[in-house]
Tab-separated table of C-alpha atoms in Angstrom:
chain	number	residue	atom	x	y	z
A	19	UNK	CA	-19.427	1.047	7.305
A	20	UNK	CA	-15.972	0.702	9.451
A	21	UNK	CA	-13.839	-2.035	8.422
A	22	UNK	CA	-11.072	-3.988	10.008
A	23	UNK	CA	-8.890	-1.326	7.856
A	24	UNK	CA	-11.041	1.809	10.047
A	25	UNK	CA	-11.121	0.013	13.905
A	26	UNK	CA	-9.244	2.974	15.987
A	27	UNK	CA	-7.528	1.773	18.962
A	28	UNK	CA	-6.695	5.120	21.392
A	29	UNK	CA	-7.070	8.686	20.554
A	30	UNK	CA	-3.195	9.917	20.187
A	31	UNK	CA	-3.895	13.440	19.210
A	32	UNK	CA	-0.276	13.459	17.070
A	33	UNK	CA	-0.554	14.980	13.602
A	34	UNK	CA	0.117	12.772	10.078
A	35	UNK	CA	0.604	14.150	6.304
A	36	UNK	CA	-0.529	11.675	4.527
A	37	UNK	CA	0.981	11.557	0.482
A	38	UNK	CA	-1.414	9.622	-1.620
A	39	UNK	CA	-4.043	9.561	0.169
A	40	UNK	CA	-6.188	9.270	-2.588
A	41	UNK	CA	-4.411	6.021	-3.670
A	42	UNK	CA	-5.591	2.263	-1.888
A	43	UNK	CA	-2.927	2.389	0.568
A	44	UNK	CA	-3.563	6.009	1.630
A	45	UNK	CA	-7.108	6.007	1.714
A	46	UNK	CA	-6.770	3.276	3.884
A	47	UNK	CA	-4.310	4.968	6.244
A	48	UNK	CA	-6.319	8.185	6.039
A	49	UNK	CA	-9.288	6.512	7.266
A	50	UNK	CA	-7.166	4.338	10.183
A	51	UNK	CA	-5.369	7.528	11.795
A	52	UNK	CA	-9.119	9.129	11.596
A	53	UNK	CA	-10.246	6.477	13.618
A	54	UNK	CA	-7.317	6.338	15.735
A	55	UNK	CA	-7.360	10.361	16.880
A	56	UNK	CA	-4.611	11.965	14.653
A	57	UNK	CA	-4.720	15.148	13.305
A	58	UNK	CA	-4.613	14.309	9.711
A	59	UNK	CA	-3.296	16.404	6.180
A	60	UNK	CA	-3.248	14.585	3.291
A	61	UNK	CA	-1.589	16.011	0.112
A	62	UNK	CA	-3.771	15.657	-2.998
A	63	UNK	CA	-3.872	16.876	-6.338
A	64	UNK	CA	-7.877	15.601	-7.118
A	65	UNK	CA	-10.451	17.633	-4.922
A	66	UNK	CA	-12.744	14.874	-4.799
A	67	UNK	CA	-11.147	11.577	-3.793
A	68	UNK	CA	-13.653	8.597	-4.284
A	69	UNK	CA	-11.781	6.970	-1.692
A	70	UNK	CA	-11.984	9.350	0.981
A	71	UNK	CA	-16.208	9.529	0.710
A	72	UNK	CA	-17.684	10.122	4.093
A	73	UNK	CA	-14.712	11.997	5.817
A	74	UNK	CA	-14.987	15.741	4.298
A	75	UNK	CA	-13.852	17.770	7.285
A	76	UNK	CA	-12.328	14.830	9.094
A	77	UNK	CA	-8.930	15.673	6.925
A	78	UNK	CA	-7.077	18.827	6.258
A	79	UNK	CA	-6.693	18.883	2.910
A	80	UNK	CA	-3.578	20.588	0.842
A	81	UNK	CA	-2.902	20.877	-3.009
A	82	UNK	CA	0.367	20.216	-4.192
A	83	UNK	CA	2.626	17.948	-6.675
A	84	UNK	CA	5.191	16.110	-4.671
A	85	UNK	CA	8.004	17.247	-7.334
A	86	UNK	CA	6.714	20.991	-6.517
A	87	UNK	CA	9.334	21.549	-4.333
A	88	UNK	CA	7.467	25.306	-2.509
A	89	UNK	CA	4.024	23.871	-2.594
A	90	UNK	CA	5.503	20.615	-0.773
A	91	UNK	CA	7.288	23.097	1.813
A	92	UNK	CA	4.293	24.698	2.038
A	93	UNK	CA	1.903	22.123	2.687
A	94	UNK	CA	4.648	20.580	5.689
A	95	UNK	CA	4.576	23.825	7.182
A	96	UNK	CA	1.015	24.282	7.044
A	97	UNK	CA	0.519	20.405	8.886
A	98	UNK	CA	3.478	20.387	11.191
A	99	UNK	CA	3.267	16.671	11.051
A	100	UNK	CA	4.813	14.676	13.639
A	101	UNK	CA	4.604	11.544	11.247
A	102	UNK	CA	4.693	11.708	7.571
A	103	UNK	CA	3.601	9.001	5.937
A	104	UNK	CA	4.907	8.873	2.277
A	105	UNK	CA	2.335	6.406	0.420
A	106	UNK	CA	2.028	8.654	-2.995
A	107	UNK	CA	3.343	6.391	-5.889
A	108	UNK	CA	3.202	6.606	-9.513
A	109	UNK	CA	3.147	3.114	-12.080
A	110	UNK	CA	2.123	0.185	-10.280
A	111	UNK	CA	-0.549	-0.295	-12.669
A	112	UNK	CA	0.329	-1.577	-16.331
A	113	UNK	CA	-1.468	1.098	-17.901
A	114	UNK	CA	1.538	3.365	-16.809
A	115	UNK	CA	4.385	3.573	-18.966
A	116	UNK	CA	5.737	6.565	-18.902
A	117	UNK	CA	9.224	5.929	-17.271
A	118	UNK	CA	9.698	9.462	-17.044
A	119	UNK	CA	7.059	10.218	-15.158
A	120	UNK	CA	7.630	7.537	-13.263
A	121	UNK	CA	10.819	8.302	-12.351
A	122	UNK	CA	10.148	11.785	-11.526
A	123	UNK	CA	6.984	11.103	-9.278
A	124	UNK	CA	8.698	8.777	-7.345
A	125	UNK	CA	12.488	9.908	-7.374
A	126	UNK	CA	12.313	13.218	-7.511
A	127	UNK	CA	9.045	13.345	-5.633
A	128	UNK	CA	10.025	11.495	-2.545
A	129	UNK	CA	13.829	14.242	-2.870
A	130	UNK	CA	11.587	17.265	-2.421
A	131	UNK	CA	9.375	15.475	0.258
A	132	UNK	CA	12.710	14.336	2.546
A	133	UNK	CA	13.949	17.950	1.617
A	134	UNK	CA	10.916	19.924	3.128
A	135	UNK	CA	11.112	18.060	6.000
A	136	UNK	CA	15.490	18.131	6.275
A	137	UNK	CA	14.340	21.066	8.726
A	138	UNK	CA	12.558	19.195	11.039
A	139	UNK	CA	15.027	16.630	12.525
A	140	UNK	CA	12.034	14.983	15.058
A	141	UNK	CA	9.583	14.341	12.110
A	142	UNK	CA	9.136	11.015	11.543
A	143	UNK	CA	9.042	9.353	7.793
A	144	UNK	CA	7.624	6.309	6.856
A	145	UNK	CA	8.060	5.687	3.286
A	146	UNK	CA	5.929	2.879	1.622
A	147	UNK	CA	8.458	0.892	-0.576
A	148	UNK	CA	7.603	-1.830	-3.070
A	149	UNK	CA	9.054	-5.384	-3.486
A	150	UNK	CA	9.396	-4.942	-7.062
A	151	UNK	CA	12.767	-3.028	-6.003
A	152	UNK	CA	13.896	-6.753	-5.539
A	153	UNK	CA	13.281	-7.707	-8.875
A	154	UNK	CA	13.244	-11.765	-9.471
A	155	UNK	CA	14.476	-14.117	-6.681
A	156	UNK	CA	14.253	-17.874	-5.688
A	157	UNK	CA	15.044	-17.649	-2.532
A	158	UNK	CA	12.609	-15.721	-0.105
A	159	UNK	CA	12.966	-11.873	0.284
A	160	UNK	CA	14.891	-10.260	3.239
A	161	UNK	CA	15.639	-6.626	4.012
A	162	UNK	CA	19.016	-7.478	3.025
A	163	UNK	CA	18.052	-8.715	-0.198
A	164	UNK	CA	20.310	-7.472	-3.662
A	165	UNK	CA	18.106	-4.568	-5.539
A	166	UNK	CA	17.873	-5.739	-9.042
A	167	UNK	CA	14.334	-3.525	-10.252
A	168	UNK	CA	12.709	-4.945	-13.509
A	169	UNK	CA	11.120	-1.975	-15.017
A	170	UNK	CA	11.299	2.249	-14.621
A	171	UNK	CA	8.377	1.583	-12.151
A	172	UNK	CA	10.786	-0.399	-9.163
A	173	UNK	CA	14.038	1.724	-10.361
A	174	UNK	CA	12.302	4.771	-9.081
A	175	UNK	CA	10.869	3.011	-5.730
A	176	UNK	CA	14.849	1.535	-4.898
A	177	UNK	CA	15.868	4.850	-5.666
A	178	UNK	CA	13.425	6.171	-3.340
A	179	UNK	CA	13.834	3.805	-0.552
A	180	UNK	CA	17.628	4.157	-1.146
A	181	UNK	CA	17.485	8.019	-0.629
A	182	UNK	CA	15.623	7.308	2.591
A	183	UNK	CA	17.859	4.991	3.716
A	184	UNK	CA	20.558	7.385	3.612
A	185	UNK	CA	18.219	9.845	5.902
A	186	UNK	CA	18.197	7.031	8.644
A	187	UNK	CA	21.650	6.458	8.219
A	188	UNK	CA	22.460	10.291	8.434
A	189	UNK	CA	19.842	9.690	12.099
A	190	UNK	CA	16.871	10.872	10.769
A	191	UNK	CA	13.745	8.900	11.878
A	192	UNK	CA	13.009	7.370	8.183
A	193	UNK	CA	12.429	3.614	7.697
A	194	UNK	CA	10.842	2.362	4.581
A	195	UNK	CA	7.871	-0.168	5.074
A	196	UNK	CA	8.630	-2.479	1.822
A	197	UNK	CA	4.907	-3.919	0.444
A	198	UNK	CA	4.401	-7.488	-0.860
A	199	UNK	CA	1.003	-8.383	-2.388
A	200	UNK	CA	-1.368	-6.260	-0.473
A	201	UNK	CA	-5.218	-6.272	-0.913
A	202	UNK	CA	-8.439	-5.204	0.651
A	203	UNK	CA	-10.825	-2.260	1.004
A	204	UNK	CA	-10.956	0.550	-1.829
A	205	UNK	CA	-8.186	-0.890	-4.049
A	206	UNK	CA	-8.136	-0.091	-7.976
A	207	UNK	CA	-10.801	-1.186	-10.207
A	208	UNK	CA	-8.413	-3.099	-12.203
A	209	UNK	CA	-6.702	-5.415	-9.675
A	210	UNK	CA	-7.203	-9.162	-9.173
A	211	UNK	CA	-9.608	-9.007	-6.382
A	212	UNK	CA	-11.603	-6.386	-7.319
A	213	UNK	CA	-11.852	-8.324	-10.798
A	214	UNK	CA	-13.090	-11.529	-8.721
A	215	UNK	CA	-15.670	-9.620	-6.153
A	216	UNK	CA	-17.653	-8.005	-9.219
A	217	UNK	CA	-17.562	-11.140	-11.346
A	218	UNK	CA	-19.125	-13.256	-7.973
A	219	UNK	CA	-21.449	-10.013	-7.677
A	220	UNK	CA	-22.711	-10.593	-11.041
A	221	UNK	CA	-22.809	-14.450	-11.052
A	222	UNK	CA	-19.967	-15.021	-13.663
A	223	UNK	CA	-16.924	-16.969	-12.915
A	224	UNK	CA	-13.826	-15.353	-13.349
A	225	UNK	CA	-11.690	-15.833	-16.593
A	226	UNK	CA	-8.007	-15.539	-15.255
A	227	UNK	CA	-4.575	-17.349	-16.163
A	228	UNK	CA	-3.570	-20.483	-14.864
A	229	UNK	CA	-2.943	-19.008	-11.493
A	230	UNK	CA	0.153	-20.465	-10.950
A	231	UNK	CA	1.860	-16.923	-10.619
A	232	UNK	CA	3.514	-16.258	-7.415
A	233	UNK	CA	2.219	-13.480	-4.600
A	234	UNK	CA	2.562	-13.307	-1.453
A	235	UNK	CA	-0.855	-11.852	0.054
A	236	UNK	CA	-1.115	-9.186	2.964
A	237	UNK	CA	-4.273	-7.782	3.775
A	238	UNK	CA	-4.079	-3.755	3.719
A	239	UNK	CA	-5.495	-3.462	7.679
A	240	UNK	CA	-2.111	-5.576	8.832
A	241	UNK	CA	0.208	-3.143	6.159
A	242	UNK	CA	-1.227	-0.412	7.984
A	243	UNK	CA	-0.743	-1.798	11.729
A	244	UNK	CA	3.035	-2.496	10.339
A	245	UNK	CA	3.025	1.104	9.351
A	246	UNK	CA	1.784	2.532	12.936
A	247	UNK	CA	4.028	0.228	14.817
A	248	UNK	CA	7.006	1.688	13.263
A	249	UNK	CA	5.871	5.782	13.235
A	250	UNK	CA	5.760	5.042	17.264
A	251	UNK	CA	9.388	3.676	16.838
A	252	UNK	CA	11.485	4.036	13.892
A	253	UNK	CA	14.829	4.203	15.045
A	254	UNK	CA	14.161	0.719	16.485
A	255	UNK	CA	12.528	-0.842	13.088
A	256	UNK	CA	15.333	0.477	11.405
A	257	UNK	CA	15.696	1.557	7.572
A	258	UNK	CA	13.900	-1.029	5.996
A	259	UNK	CA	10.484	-3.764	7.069
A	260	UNK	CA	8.678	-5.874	4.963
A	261	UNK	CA	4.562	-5.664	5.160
A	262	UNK	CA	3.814	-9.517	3.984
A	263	UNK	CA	2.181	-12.709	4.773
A	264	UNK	CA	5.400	-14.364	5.031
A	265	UNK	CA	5.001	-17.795	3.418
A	266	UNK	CA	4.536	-18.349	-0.545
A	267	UNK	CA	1.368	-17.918	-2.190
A	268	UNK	CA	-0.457	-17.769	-5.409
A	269	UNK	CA	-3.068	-16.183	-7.509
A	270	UNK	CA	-5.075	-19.815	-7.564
A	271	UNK	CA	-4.428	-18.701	-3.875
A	272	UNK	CA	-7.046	-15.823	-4.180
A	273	UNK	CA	-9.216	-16.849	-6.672
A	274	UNK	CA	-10.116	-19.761	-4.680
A	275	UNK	CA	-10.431	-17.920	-1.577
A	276	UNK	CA	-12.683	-15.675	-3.258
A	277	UNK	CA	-14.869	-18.259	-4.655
A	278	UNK	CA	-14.869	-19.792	-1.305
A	279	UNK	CA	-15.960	-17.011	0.639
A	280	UNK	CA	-17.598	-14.503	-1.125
A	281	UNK	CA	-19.750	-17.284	-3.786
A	282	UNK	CA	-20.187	-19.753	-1.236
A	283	UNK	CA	-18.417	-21.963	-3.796
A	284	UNK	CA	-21.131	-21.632	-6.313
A	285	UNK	CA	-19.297	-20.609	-9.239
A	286	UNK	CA	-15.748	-21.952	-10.581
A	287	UNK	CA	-13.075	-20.097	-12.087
A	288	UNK	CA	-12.265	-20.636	-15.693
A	289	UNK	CA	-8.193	-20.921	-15.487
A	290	UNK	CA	-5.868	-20.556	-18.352
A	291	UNK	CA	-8.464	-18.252	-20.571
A	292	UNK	CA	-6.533	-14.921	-19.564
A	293	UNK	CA	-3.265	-14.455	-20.912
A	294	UNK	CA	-0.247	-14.439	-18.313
A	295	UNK	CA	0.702	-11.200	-16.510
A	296	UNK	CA	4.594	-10.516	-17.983
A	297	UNK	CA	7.257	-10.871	-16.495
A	298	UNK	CA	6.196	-13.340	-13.922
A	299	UNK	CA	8.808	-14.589	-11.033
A	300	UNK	CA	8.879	-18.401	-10.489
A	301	UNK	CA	9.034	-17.828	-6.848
A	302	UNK	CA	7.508	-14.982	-4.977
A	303	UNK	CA	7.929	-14.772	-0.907
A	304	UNK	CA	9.281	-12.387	1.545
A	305	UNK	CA	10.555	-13.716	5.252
A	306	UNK	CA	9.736	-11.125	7.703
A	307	UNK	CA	11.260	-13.132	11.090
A	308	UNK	CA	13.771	-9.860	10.805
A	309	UNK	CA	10.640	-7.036	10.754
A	310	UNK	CA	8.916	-9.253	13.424
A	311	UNK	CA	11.580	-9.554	16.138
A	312	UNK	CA	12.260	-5.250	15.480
A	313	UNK	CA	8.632	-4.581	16.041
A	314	UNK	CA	6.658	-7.349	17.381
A	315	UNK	CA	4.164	-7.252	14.448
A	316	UNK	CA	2.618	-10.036	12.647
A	317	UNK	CA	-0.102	-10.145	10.161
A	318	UNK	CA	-3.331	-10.739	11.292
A	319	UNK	CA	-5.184	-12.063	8.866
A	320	UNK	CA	-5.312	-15.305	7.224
A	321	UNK	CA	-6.132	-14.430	3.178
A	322	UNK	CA	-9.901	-16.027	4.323
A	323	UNK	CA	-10.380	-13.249	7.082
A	324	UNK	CA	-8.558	-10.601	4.422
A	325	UNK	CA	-10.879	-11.270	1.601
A	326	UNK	CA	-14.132	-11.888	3.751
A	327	UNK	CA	-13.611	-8.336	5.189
A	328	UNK	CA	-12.591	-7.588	1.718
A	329	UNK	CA	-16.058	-8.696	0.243
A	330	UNK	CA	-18.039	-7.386	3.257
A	331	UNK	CA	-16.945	-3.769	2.414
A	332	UNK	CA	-17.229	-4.384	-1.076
A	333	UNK	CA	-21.135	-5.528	-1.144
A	334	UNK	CA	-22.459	-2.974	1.065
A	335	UNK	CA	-20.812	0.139	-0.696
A	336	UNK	CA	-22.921	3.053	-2.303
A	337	UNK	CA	-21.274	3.100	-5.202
A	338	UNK	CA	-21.100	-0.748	-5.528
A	339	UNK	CA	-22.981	-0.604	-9.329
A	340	UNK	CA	-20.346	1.311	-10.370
A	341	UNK	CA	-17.421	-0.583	-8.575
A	342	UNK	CA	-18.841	-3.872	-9.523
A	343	UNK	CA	-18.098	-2.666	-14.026
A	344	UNK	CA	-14.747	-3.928	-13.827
């Protein structure tokens, strides 16, 4: 099925490498500049993304570890991208902890990617940053925000976006597109919504904490459209945009939402029988009046719309049984 994530607008014929495709946020982007007309490469290191089902010979596929610094040159030769869009990433999930890894994926990884492009002057980078380079703040997030990362994890996506920043500054096309709470479409089986869809697929209602922890929800279709705007013009967007809903949210936020929409309200959430996520921020929010007025976007969806499309894509997948054991 096409999603709001897939709906191409024009055919622009322009070429995009795509790092991490395999990932939510790539797979997502993979399957929006198929639908949209670009020439698409994707870097990848499995041969058989679940993600990318459906679109074998729609993609130009290339093997290679970002911190590989010859099979990276390689694979930018071989694509002649006009865009690249850097969404590879390495320990969002908590099952990740090893800060070396971490570091090098994402340091080191996004060096050699800036590096094998440091020929190319015209190529266009857009680098998919995290907020979790803010670390805690009670006051909502701006692109001018202090960096003060929290764990190996954000250290190695400031130092990323930092290195980037310097490209812009140095007049390189690079601007980092900085990611709030974003959901939708193929994410990982162990995140919050994909947790609620399978428990209203099998009648259960979800066991989660009190919900009172902080987000601020952005469905992946509008991070994408974010992403676009600012490949067409990223000397105007500047270093650094934030992809968010722009107001405060919660997780009670999305559970409900999810109980509203995809159970039709006939199951209820048991809060406070999961134990808190740690670490938690009291206040969680990003203002994006800066990213709006230097590139007229504005999310789309309301969370409703997000997690409606959410569930439609979910319920009607092939592999839904096995999606759905989570």
């Amino acid at each position: 099925m096409t999603t709001p994530v897939e709906t191409g607008s024009r055919p622009t014929g322009r070429a995009a490498l795509v790092t991490g495709a395999s990932g939510f946020l790539g797979a997502n982007l993979t399957r929006r500049l198929i639908a949209d007309g670009w020439r698409v490469h994707v870097l990848l290191r499995s041969p058989s993304p679940w993600r990318l089902a459906g679109l074998a010979g729609r993609y130009t596929p290339h093997a290679a570890d970002l911190c590989d610094a010859v099979a990276v040159r390689s694979a930018v030769a071989a694509a002649a991208p006009d865009v690249v869009f850097h969404a590879a990433a390495l320990g969002a999930l908590p099952d990740h902890k090893d800060s070396a890894a971490i570091i090098e994926a994402n340091a080191l990884g996004t060096a050699r990617l800036l590096e094998a492009v440091a020929d190319s002057p015209e190529t266009v980078v857009v680098h998919t940053g995290s907020s979790s380079e803010v670390g805690h703040s009670d006051e909502p997030i701006t692109e001018q925000s202090p960096l003060r990362p929290r764990s190996a994890y954000a250290v190695s996506k400031a130092a990323a976006s930092l290195m980037c920043q310097a490209e812009f500054l140095r007049g390189r096309p690079v601007c980092t597109v900085r990611v709030f709470s974003a959901y939708g479409p193929w994410d990982d089986r162990g995140r919050l919504l994909t947790y609620l869809l399978g428990c209203v697929a099998r009648g259960e209602g979800p066991k989660v904490t009190s919900g009172s922890a902080p987000r601020d929800w952005v469905f992946v279709g509008d991070v994408i459209d974010l992403m676009l705007r600012v490949a067409a013009d990223p000397r105007k967007a500047g270093p650094l945009v934030q992809a968010a809903g722009g107001r405060p949210q919660s997780v009670r936020d999305m559970v409900e939402a999810v109980l509203a929409v995809a159970a039709g309200g006939r199951l209820t959430a048991e809060y406070g029988t999961a134990p808190p996520r740690p670490d938690e921020p009291r206040h969680w929010s990003a203002d994006v009046t800066e990213t709006r007025a230097r590139t007229g976007w504005a999310p789309r969806h309301s969370l409703a719309a997000g997690v409606e499309a959410t569930w439609e894509w979910f319920r009607t997948q092939h592999s839904l049984e096995e999606v759905v054991r989570v």
